[in-house]
Tab-separated table of N, CA, C and O in Angstrom:
chain	number	residue	atom	x	y	z
A	1	MET	N	120.704	97.141	80.339
A	1	MET	CA	120.397	98.572	80.782
A	1	MET	C	119.064	98.614	81.416
A	1	MET	O	118.850	99.261	82.480
A	2	PHE	N	118.043	97.907	80.818
A	2	PHE	CA	116.662	98.035	81.498
A	2	PHE	C	116.555	97.362	82.838
A	2	PHE	O	115.909	97.869	83.668
A	3	ARG	N	117.242	96.261	82.895
A	3	ARG	CA	117.207	95.593	84.185
A	3	ARG	C	117.749	96.339	85.194
A	3	ARG	O	117.248	96.502	86.384
A	4	ASN	N	118.843	97.046	84.934
A	4	ASN	CA	119.435	98.041	85.972
A	4	ASN	C	118.583	99.148	86.275
A	4	ASN	O	118.281	99.451	87.591
A	5	LEU	N	117.851	99.706	85.391
A	5	LEU	CA	116.909	100.786	85.712
A	5	LEU	C	115.805	100.209	86.534
A	5	LEU	O	115.308	100.977	87.555
A	6	PHE	N	115.311	99.059	86.229
A	6	PHE	CA	114.185	98.497	87.031
A	6	PHE	C	114.590	98.148	88.432
A	6	PHE	O	113.927	98.559	89.391
A	7	GLU	N	115.833	97.489	88.600
A	7	GLU	CA	116.172	97.165	89.833
A	7	GLU	C	116.509	98.460	90.804
A	7	GLU	O	116.193	98.411	91.816
A	8	ASN	N	117.080	99.428	90.161
A	8	ASN	CA	117.422	100.731	90.859
A	8	ASN	C	116.087	101.308	91.463
A	8	ASN	O	116.002	101.908	92.434
A	9	ALA	N	115.014	101.293	90.621
A	9	ALA	CA	113.682	101.958	90.899
A	9	ALA	C	113.170	101.100	92.064
A	9	ALA	O	112.618	101.774	92.996
A	10	VAL	N	113.279	99.822	92.135
A	10	VAL	CA	112.580	98.994	93.216
A	10	VAL	C	113.555	99.200	94.444
A	10	VAL	O	113.034	99.395	95.581
A	11	GLU	N	114.731	99.162	94.304
A	11	GLU	CA	115.710	99.261	95.481
A	11	GLU	C	115.624	100.543	96.212
A	11	GLU	O	115.740	100.579	97.411
A	12	HIS	N	115.420	101.641	95.513
A	12	HIS	CA	115.523	102.954	96.076
A	12	HIS	C	114.081	103.472	96.492
A	12	HIS	O	114.017	104.599	96.855
A	13	ALA	N	113.130	102.583	96.291
A	13	ALA	CA	111.693	102.935	96.607
A	13	ALA	C	111.647	103.126	98.194
A	13	ALA	O	112.318	102.334	98.929
A	14	GLU	N	110.930	104.057	98.645
A	14	GLU	CA	110.833	104.286	100.122
A	14	GLU	C	109.550	103.520	100.663
A	14	GLU	O	109.230	103.649	101.817
A	15	SER	N	108.756	102.982	99.874
A	15	SER	CA	107.487	102.330	100.377
A	15	SER	C	107.490	100.902	99.801
A	15	SER	O	108.145	100.610	98.881
A	16	ASP	N	106.463	100.165	100.339
A	16	ASP	CA	106.244	98.787	99.884
A	16	ASP	C	105.471	98.848	98.582
A	16	ASP	O	105.348	97.833	97.960
A	17	ALA	N	104.891	99.972	98.262
A	17	ALA	CA	104.053	100.115	96.993
A	17	ALA	C	104.898	100.813	95.945
A	17	ALA	O	104.332	101.791	95.389
A	18	SER	N	106.033	100.328	95.597
A	18	SER	CA	106.741	101.067	94.675
A	18	SER	C	106.103	100.856	93.135
A	18	SER	O	105.424	99.843	92.993
A	19	ARG	N	106.239	101.871	92.383
A	19	ARG	CA	105.593	101.761	91.087
A	19	ARG	C	106.686	102.289	90.001
A	19	ARG	O	107.405	103.098	90.216
A	20	ILE	N	106.644	101.439	88.889
A	20	ILE	CA	107.541	101.674	87.855
A	20	ILE	C	106.637	101.691	86.567
A	20	ILE	O	105.899	100.901	86.331
A	21	GLU	N	106.893	102.808	85.820
A	21	GLU	CA	106.116	102.988	84.547
A	21	GLU	C	107.132	102.833	83.464
A	21	GLU	O	108.123	103.501	83.527
A	22	VAL	N	106.745	102.080	82.426
A	22	VAL	CA	107.605	101.956	81.264
A	22	VAL	C	106.864	102.416	80.053
A	22	VAL	O	105.805	101.811	79.763
A	23	ASP	N	107.328	103.307	79.319
A	23	ASP	CA	106.775	103.880	78.035
A	23	ASP	C	107.778	103.645	76.887
A	23	ASP	O	108.843	103.849	77.039
A	24	VAL	N	107.111	103.390	75.732
A	24	VAL	CA	108.070	103.278	74.540
A	24	VAL	C	107.500	104.164	73.496
A	24	VAL	O	106.288	104.125	73.111
A	25	GLU	N	108.247	104.936	72.975
A	25	GLU	CA	107.851	105.826	71.844
A	25	GLU	C	108.889	105.627	70.665
A	25	GLU	O	110.045	105.520	70.874
A	26	THR	N	108.346	105.453	69.455
A	26	THR	CA	109.219	105.177	68.385
A	26	THR	C	108.906	106.212	67.243
A	26	THR	O	107.871	106.752	67.065
A	27	THR	N	110.023	106.420	66.525
A	27	THR	CA	109.985	107.222	65.179
A	27	THR	C	110.546	106.258	64.173
A	27	THR	O	111.108	105.096	64.654
A	28	PRO	N	110.580	106.522	62.922
A	28	PRO	CA	111.196	105.660	62.047
A	28	PRO	C	112.706	105.469	62.328
A	28	PRO	O	113.187	104.372	61.944
A	29	GLU	N	113.338	106.365	62.962
A	29	GLU	CA	114.803	106.165	63.273
A	29	GLU	C	115.114	105.703	64.614
A	29	GLU	O	116.128	105.061	64.783
A	30	THR	N	114.322	106.032	65.671
A	30	THR	CA	114.618	105.703	66.938
A	30	THR	C	113.510	105.126	67.794
A	30	THR	O	112.296	105.159	67.499
A	31	ALA	N	114.002	104.411	68.873
A	31	ALA	CA	112.972	104.055	69.930
A	31	ALA	C	113.490	104.569	71.153
A	31	ALA	O	114.650	104.371	71.535
A	32	THR	N	112.613	105.253	71.971
A	32	THR	CA	112.887	105.748	73.261
A	32	THR	C	112.070	105.042	74.280
A	32	THR	O	110.851	105.128	74.294
A	33	VAL	N	112.698	104.457	75.250
A	33	VAL	CA	112.070	103.823	76.315
A	33	VAL	C	112.244	104.708	77.646
A	33	VAL	O	113.393	104.944	78.033
A	34	THR	N	111.212	105.150	78.332
A	34	THR	CA	111.231	105.836	79.567
A	34	THR	C	110.922	104.916	80.732
A	34	THR	O	109.937	104.104	80.587
A	35	VAL	N	111.710	104.986	81.783
A	35	VAL	CA	111.319	104.320	82.906
A	35	VAL	C	111.251	105.247	84.135
A	35	VAL	O	112.027	106.069	84.345
A	36	ALA	N	109.984	105.291	84.707
A	36	ALA	CA	109.660	106.244	85.697
A	36	ALA	C	109.279	105.563	87.007
A	36	ALA	O	108.762	104.484	86.937
A	37	ASP	N	109.650	106.081	88.108
A	37	ASP	CA	109.403	105.497	89.465
A	37	ASP	C	108.780	106.494	90.250
A	37	ASP	O	108.802	107.742	90.023
A	38	ASN	N	108.319	106.015	91.412
A	38	ASN	CA	107.738	106.910	92.428
A	38	ASN	C	108.658	107.017	93.810
A	38	ASN	O	108.092	107.168	94.838
A	39	GLY	N	109.901	106.790	93.599
A	39	GLY	CA	110.809	106.878	94.683
A	39	GLY	C	111.096	108.288	95.084
A	39	GLY	O	110.423	109.297	94.741
A	40	PRO	N	112.036	108.543	96.079
A	40	PRO	CA	112.340	109.823	96.560
A	40	PRO	C	113.081	110.884	95.774
A	40	PRO	O	113.323	111.899	96.237
A	41	GLY	N	113.344	110.374	94.659
A	41	GLY	CA	114.144	111.305	93.868
A	41	GLY	C	115.643	111.074	93.952
A	41	GLY	O	116.148	110.355	94.881
A	42	ILE	N	116.604	111.737	93.183
A	42	ILE	CA	118.046	111.577	93.337
A	42	ILE	C	118.603	112.922	93.797
A	42	ILE	O	118.379	113.947	93.219
A	43	SER	N	119.446	112.840	94.823
A	43	SER	CA	120.028	114.106	95.377
A	43	SER	C	120.949	114.845	94.316
A	43	SER	O	121.520	114.165	93.469
A	44	ALA	N	121.193	116.071	94.576
A	44	ALA	CA	122.036	116.864	93.623
A	44	ALA	C	123.445	116.257	93.682
A	44	ALA	O	124.172	116.099	92.559
A	45	ASP	N	123.970	115.756	94.838
A	45	ASP	CA	125.410	115.248	94.920
A	45	ASP	C	125.488	113.955	94.103
A	45	ASP	O	126.410	113.674	93.403
A	46	THR	N	124.342	113.126	94.113
A	46	THR	CA	124.403	111.904	93.414
A	46	THR	C	124.237	112.074	91.902
A	46	THR	O	124.867	111.440	91.092
A	47	ARG	N	123.422	113.096	91.453
A	47	ARG	CA	123.209	113.432	90.005
A	47	ARG	C	124.506	113.924	89.441
A	47	ARG	O	124.741	113.573	88.213
A	48	ALA	N	125.349	114.522	90.209
A	48	ALA	CA	126.600	115.037	89.635
A	48	ALA	C	127.508	113.955	89.137
A	48	ALA	O	128.267	114.075	88.152
A	49	THR	N	127.372	112.763	89.659
A	49	THR	CA	128.237	111.581	89.306
A	49	THR	C	127.568	110.412	88.778
A	49	THR	O	128.029	109.273	88.796
A	50	LEU	N	126.286	110.560	88.491
A	50	LEU	CA	125.350	109.456	88.379
A	50	LEU	C	125.886	108.448	87.265
A	50	LEU	O	125.671	107.254	87.409
A	51	PHE	N	126.360	108.915	86.182
A	51	PHE	CA	126.872	107.966	85.041
A	51	PHE	C	128.401	107.754	85.172
A	51	PHE	O	128.854	107.257	84.065
A	52	GLU	N	129.034	108.185	86.148
A	52	GLU	CA	130.406	108.043	86.254
A	52	GLU	C	130.810	106.641	86.895
A	52	GLU	O	129.957	106.028	87.592
A	53	ARG	N	132.045	106.202	86.488
A	53	ARG	CA	132.541	104.818	86.974
A	53	ARG	C	132.708	104.822	88.507
A	53	ARG	O	132.182	103.852	89.167
A	54	LYS	N	133.403	105.795	88.955
A	54	LYS	CA	133.614	105.652	90.478
A	54	LYS	C	132.922	106.848	91.240
A	54	LYS	O	132.931	108.036	90.829
A	55	SER	N	132.211	106.413	92.272
A	55	SER	CA	131.531	107.421	93.100
A	55	SER	C	131.109	106.725	94.336
A	55	SER	O	130.944	105.560	94.465
A	56	GLN	N	131.124	107.596	95.363
A	56	GLN	CA	130.763	107.045	96.665
A	56	GLN	C	129.266	107.117	96.981
A	56	GLN	O	128.732	106.655	97.864
A	57	HIS	N	128.495	107.569	95.893
A	57	HIS	CA	127.097	107.665	96.017
A	57	HIS	C	126.340	106.577	95.405
A	57	HIS	O	125.153	106.411	95.614
A	58	HIS	N	126.883	105.838	94.504
A	58	HIS	CA	126.232	104.741	93.767
A	58	HIS	C	127.128	103.711	93.206
A	58	HIS	O	128.297	103.889	93.279
A	59	GLY	N	126.590	102.683	92.617
A	59	GLY	CA	127.296	101.528	92.035
A	59	GLY	C	127.712	101.792	90.584
A	59	GLY	O	127.562	102.869	90.106
A	60	LEU	N	127.923	100.743	90.004
A	60	LEU	CA	128.378	100.742	88.487
A	60	LEU	C	127.279	100.618	87.544
A	60	LEU	O	127.448	100.816	86.384
A	61	GLY	N	126.062	100.429	87.860
A	61	GLY	CA	125.048	99.999	87.051
A	61	GLY	C	124.722	101.014	85.940
A	61	GLY	O	124.589	100.774	84.773
A	62	LEU	N	124.544	102.299	86.355
A	62	LEU	CA	124.308	103.321	85.401
A	62	LEU	C	125.387	103.636	84.507
A	62	LEU	O	125.242	104.054	83.321
A	63	TYR	N	126.610	103.533	85.118
A	63	TYR	CA	127.831	103.727	84.247
A	63	TYR	C	127.876	102.680	83.159
A	63	TYR	O	128.146	102.999	81.952
A	64	LEU	N	127.609	101.334	83.484
A	64	LEU	CA	127.659	100.384	82.441
A	64	LEU	C	126.493	100.557	81.466
A	64	LEU	O	126.606	100.275	80.299
A	65	SER	N	125.343	100.954	82.003
A	65	SER	CA	124.242	101.257	81.036
A	65	SER	C	124.542	102.246	80.001
A	65	SER	O	124.223	102.118	78.821
A	66	ARG	N	125.240	103.395	80.439
A	66	ARG	CA	125.671	104.369	79.555
A	66	ARG	C	126.679	103.855	78.521
A	66	ARG	O	126.584	104.234	77.336
A	67	ILE	N	127.584	103.064	78.884
A	67	ILE	CA	128.556	102.429	78.025
A	67	ILE	C	127.802	101.604	76.878
A	67	ILE	O	128.053	101.708	75.808
A	68	LEU	N	126.843	100.681	77.401
A	68	LEU	CA	126.074	99.985	76.427
A	68	LEU	C	125.252	100.812	75.442
A	68	LEU	O	125.313	100.469	74.248
A	69	ALA	N	124.610	101.790	76.077
A	69	ALA	CA	123.766	102.722	75.194
A	69	ALA	C	124.655	103.377	74.108
A	69	ALA	O	124.358	103.331	72.894
A	70	ASN	N	125.831	103.955	74.569
A	70	ASN	CA	126.844	104.527	73.566
A	70	ASN	C	127.330	103.582	72.508
A	70	ASN	O	127.369	103.898	71.262
A	71	ARG	N	127.504	102.339	73.085
A	71	ARG	CA	128.093	101.281	72.104
A	71	ARG	C	127.145	100.999	70.990
A	71	ARG	O	127.467	100.727	69.816
A	72	TYR	N	125.809	101.121	71.240
A	72	TYR	CA	124.704	100.753	70.233
A	72	TYR	C	124.262	102.131	69.571
A	72	TYR	O	123.172	102.150	68.956
A	73	GLY	N	124.982	103.117	69.688
A	73	GLY	CA	124.730	104.441	69.060
A	73	GLY	C	123.432	105.162	69.634
A	73	GLY	O	122.807	106.015	69.117
A	74	GLY	N	123.319	104.889	70.966
A	74	GLY	CA	122.138	105.566	71.747
A	74	GLY	C	122.695	106.329	72.852
A	74	GLY	O	123.858	106.634	72.947
A	75	ARG	N	121.730	106.701	73.778
A	75	ARG	CA	122.000	107.432	74.938
A	75	ARG	C	121.042	107.067	76.036
A	75	ARG	O	119.986	106.652	75.810
A	76	ILE	N	121.584	107.257	77.273
A	76	ILE	CA	120.673	107.128	78.495
A	76	ILE	C	120.794	108.471	79.291
A	76	ILE	O	122.029	108.990	79.380
A	77	GLU	N	119.750	108.849	79.829
A	77	GLU	CA	119.736	110.183	80.530
A	77	GLU	C	118.707	110.233	81.572
A	77	GLU	O	117.674	109.486	81.556
A	78	LEU	N	119.050	110.962	82.605
A	78	LEU	CA	118.038	111.279	83.700
A	78	LEU	C	117.239	112.408	83.197
A	78	LEU	O	117.740	113.569	83.108
A	79	VAL	N	115.886	112.174	82.984
A	79	VAL	CA	115.136	113.261	82.380
A	79	VAL	C	114.603	114.118	83.408
A	79	VAL	O	114.512	115.364	83.273
A	80	GLU	N	114.216	113.493	84.533
A	80	GLU	CA	113.463	114.272	85.597
A	80	GLU	C	113.766	113.533	87.005
A	80	GLU	O	113.750	112.389	87.059
A	81	THR	N	113.855	114.366	88.011
A	81	THR	CA	113.881	113.759	89.376
A	81	THR	C	113.363	114.831	90.364
A	81	THR	O	113.460	115.944	90.087
A	82	GLY	N	112.869	114.152	91.388
A	82	GLY	CA	112.186	115.133	92.532
A	82	GLY	C	111.560	114.221	93.572
A	82	GLY	O	111.745	112.980	93.534
A	83	PRO	N	110.930	114.757	94.520
A	83	PRO	CA	110.331	114.015	95.649
A	83	PRO	C	109.222	112.982	95.148
A	83	PRO	O	108.895	112.071	95.965
A	84	ASP	N	108.680	113.099	93.944
A	84	ASP	CA	107.712	112.163	93.500
A	84	ASP	C	108.362	111.173	92.501
A	84	ASP	O	107.566	110.324	91.984
A	85	GLY	N	109.606	111.051	92.423
A	85	GLY	CA	110.219	110.050	91.689
A	85	GLY	C	111.203	110.536	90.608
A	85	GLY	O	111.423	111.686	90.527
A	86	SER	N	111.703	109.644	89.867
A	86	SER	CA	112.758	109.952	88.704
A	86	SER	C	112.215	109.207	87.412
A	86	SER	O	111.463	108.253	87.429
A	87	VAL	N	112.631	109.936	86.327
A	87	VAL	CA	112.456	109.321	85.071
A	87	VAL	C	113.812	109.308	84.242
A	87	VAL	O	114.489	110.307	84.278
A	88	PHE	N	114.043	108.055	83.769
A	88	PHE	CA	115.226	107.936	82.940
A	88	PHE	C	114.754	107.565	81.530
A	88	PHE	O	113.593	106.877	81.322
A	89	ALA	N	115.522	107.979	80.437
A	89	ALA	CA	115.106	107.731	79.086
A	89	ALA	C	116.259	106.988	78.446
A	89	ALA	O	117.415	107.382	78.669
A	90	VAL	N	116.028	105.942	77.726
A	90	VAL	CA	117.042	105.319	76.894
A	90	VAL	C	116.563	105.482	75.412
A	90	VAL	O	115.466	105.069	75.108
A	91	THR	N	117.480	106.031	74.660
A	91	THR	CA	117.113	106.188	73.227
A	91	THR	C	118.123	105.372	72.403
A	91	THR	O	119.287	105.438	72.522
A	92	LEU	N	117.644	104.528	71.421
A	92	LEU	CA	118.380	103.626	70.642
A	92	LEU	C	117.998	103.897	69.231
A	92	LEU	O	116.755	104.156	69.003
A	93	GLN	N	118.919	103.589	68.345
A	93	GLN	CA	118.581	103.526	66.854
A	93	GLN	C	117.663	102.280	66.698
A	93	GLN	O	118.099	101.286	67.149
A	94	ARG	N	116.745	102.404	65.745
A	94	ARG	CA	115.947	101.232	65.406
A	94	ARG	C	116.829	100.387	64.452
A	94	ARG	O	117.465	100.949	63.619
A	95	ALA	N	116.593	99.092	64.565
A	95	ALA	CA	117.362	98.214	63.780
A	95	ALA	C	116.814	98.210	62.372
A	95	ALA	O	115.591	98.560	61.998
A	96	THR	N	117.762	97.948	61.395
A	96	THR	CA	117.289	97.885	59.993
A	96	THR	C	116.994	96.434	59.763
A	96	THR	O	117.687	95.523	60.030
A	97	PRO	N	115.790	96.241	59.220
A	97	PRO	CA	115.428	94.827	58.852
A	97	PRO	C	116.550	94.142	58.051
A	97	PRO	O	117.073	94.779	57.108
A	98	GLU	N	116.681	92.901	58.157
A	98	GLU	CA	117.686	92.161	57.483
A	98	GLU	C	117.433	92.256	55.884
A	98	GLU	O	116.380	92.229	55.438
A	99	GLY	N	118.530	92.562	55.238
A	99	GLY	CA	118.463	92.682	53.745
A	99	GLY	C	118.352	94.131	53.413
A	99	GLY	O	118.476	94.424	52.187
A	100	GLU	N	118.013	95.068	54.260
A	100	GLU	CA	117.957	96.424	53.906
A	100	GLU	C	119.232	97.204	54.232
A	100	GLU	O	119.939	96.727	55.063
A	101	SER	N	119.397	98.309	53.614
A	101	SER	CA	120.603	99.089	53.966
A	101	SER	C	120.147	100.511	54.112
A	101	SER	O	118.943	100.787	53.841
A	102	GLY	N	120.986	101.245	54.622
A	102	GLY	CA	120.538	102.724	54.971
A	102	GLY	C	120.362	102.939	56.393
A	102	GLY	O	120.971	102.517	57.208
A	103	ASP	N	119.370	103.960	56.499
A	103	ASP	CA	119.275	104.685	57.845
A	103	ASP	C	118.355	103.954	58.816
A	103	ASP	O	118.088	104.289	59.913
A	104	GLY	N	117.853	102.821	58.352
A	104	GLY	CA	116.899	101.914	59.217
A	104	GLY	C	115.431	102.300	59.045
A	104	GLY	O	114.633	101.634	59.534
A	105	ALA	N	115.215	103.372	58.237
A	105	ALA	CA	113.800	103.784	57.959
A	105	ALA	C	113.446	103.419	56.601
A	105	ALA	O	112.299	103.595	56.243
A	106	ALA	N	114.373	102.963	55.781
A	106	ALA	CA	114.128	102.669	54.281
A	106	ALA	C	113.017	101.700	54.112
A	106	ALA	O	112.976	100.604	54.771
A	107	GLY	N	112.119	101.916	53.266
A	107	GLY	CA	111.087	101.053	52.961
A	107	GLY	C	110.000	100.972	53.948
A	107	GLY	O	109.083	100.100	53.847
A	108	ARG	N	110.099	101.697	54.919
A	108	ARG	CA	108.890	101.681	56.041
A	108	ARG	C	107.794	102.725	55.673
A	108	ARG	O	108.146	103.785	55.186
A	109	GLU	N	106.562	102.314	56.029
A	109	GLU	CA	105.410	103.231	55.698
A	109	GLU	C	105.041	103.975	56.897
A	109	GLU	O	103.955	104.604	56.820
A	110	GLU	N	105.886	103.951	57.981
A	110	GLU	CA	105.477	104.578	59.201
A	110	GLU	C	105.558	106.153	59.089
A	110	GLU	O	106.542	106.718	58.532
A	111	THR	N	104.686	106.787	59.889
A	111	THR	CA	104.785	108.160	60.121
A	111	THR	C	104.445	108.515	61.486
A	111	THR	O	103.773	107.648	62.144
A	112	GLY	N	104.991	109.638	61.995
A	112	GLY	CA	104.711	109.941	63.331
A	112	GLY	C	105.284	109.091	64.269
A	112	GLY	O	106.440	108.551	64.065
A	113	THR	N	104.687	108.981	65.594
A	113	THR	CA	105.349	108.100	66.604
A	113	THR	C	104.379	107.176	67.013
A	113	THR	O	103.129	107.204	66.716
A	114	GLU	N	104.816	106.031	67.664
A	114	GLU	CA	104.094	104.938	68.143
A	114	GLU	C	104.321	104.982	69.613
A	114	GLU	O	105.399	105.292	70.014
A	115	ARG	N	103.316	104.526	70.420
A	115	ARG	CA	103.613	104.362	71.826
A	115	ARG	C	102.875	103.216	72.327
A	115	ARG	O	101.779	103.026	72.121
A	116	ASP	N	103.711	102.387	73.111
A	116	ASP	CA	103.109	101.121	73.724
A	116	ASP	C	103.349	101.339	75.198
A	116	ASP	O	104.351	101.776	75.699
A	117	THR	N	102.298	100.742	75.903
A	117	THR	CA	102.447	100.793	77.398
A	117	THR	C	102.135	99.271	77.805
A	117	THR	O	101.155	98.696	77.356
A	118	VAL	N	102.979	98.818	78.701
A	118	VAL	CA	102.749	97.359	79.358
A	118	VAL	C	102.476	97.644	80.723
A	118	VAL	O	103.192	98.250	81.379
A	119	ARG	N	101.533	96.836	81.307
A	119	ARG	CA	101.347	97.025	82.725
A	119	ARG	C	101.466	95.673	83.361
A	119	ARG	O	100.959	94.612	82.805
A	120	ASN	N	102.220	95.498	84.475
A	120	ASN	CA	102.486	94.226	85.153
A	120	ASN	C	102.610	94.552	86.656
A	120	ASN	O	103.266	95.445	87.006
A	121	THR	N	102.041	93.737	87.417
A	121	THR	CA	102.143	93.876	88.990
A	121	THR	C	102.765	92.545	89.622
A	121	THR	O	102.306	91.500	89.280
A	122	ASP	N	103.890	92.771	90.222
A	122	ASP	CA	104.572	91.670	90.916
A	122	ASP	C	103.840	91.596	92.343
A	122	ASP	O	104.081	92.425	93.171
A	123	THR	N	103.043	90.536	92.391
A	123	THR	CA	102.317	90.430	93.684
A	123	THR	C	103.181	90.062	94.838
A	123	THR	O	102.748	90.332	96.021
A	124	ASP	N	104.344	89.449	94.633
A	124	ASP	CA	105.180	89.199	95.759
A	124	ASP	C	105.732	90.387	96.460
A	124	ASP	O	105.764	90.377	97.614
A	125	SER	N	106.164	91.337	95.661
A	125	SER	CA	106.737	92.543	96.213
A	125	SER	C	105.867	93.768	96.288
A	125	SER	O	106.202	94.776	96.914
A	126	GLY	N	104.630	93.806	95.567
A	126	GLY	CA	103.810	94.791	95.454
A	126	GLY	C	104.188	95.918	94.511
A	126	GLY	O	103.428	96.908	94.445
A	127	THR	N	105.246	95.626	93.681
A	127	THR	CA	105.730	96.586	92.753
A	127	THR	C	104.838	96.487	91.511
A	127	THR	O	104.617	95.437	90.971
A	128	THR	N	104.341	97.535	91.065
A	128	THR	CA	103.600	97.702	89.783
A	128	THR	C	104.386	98.265	88.686
A	128	THR	O	105.099	99.272	88.877
A	129	ILE	N	104.577	97.451	87.664
A	129	ILE	CA	105.352	97.922	86.361
A	129	ILE	C	104.306	98.118	85.349
A	129	ILE	O	103.482	97.250	84.926
A	130	ARG	N	104.331	99.408	84.902
A	130	ARG	CA	103.350	99.733	83.829
A	130	ARG	C	104.076	100.267	82.581
A	130	ARG	O	104.965	100.925	82.693
């Protein structure tokens, strides 16, 4: 799923200085990963069929990503798009540690949300992944 989102962001960038930002927010039950780019945005025609199997506007990557997210009890969605880029979010259920049962949050002392940011620059392509 994530590889597809990263590749799409780089492929559809209109400049040599493409930027990808990756953020992770967690709750005791879920982890949400957002992938934002600075591309040209997604047209209304393409948005209408973005996660469908057959389309003349795009390939199979987002369709397969949606299948995988659903298979693991999660979802993938286009959160925002416009001339300054697009933001996709993947929300998945957090794994239950081995030996625990229940909703995945049992026995955890966590409250609120956590947020992690990772930054990496691919010097060959000029792409910044944050």
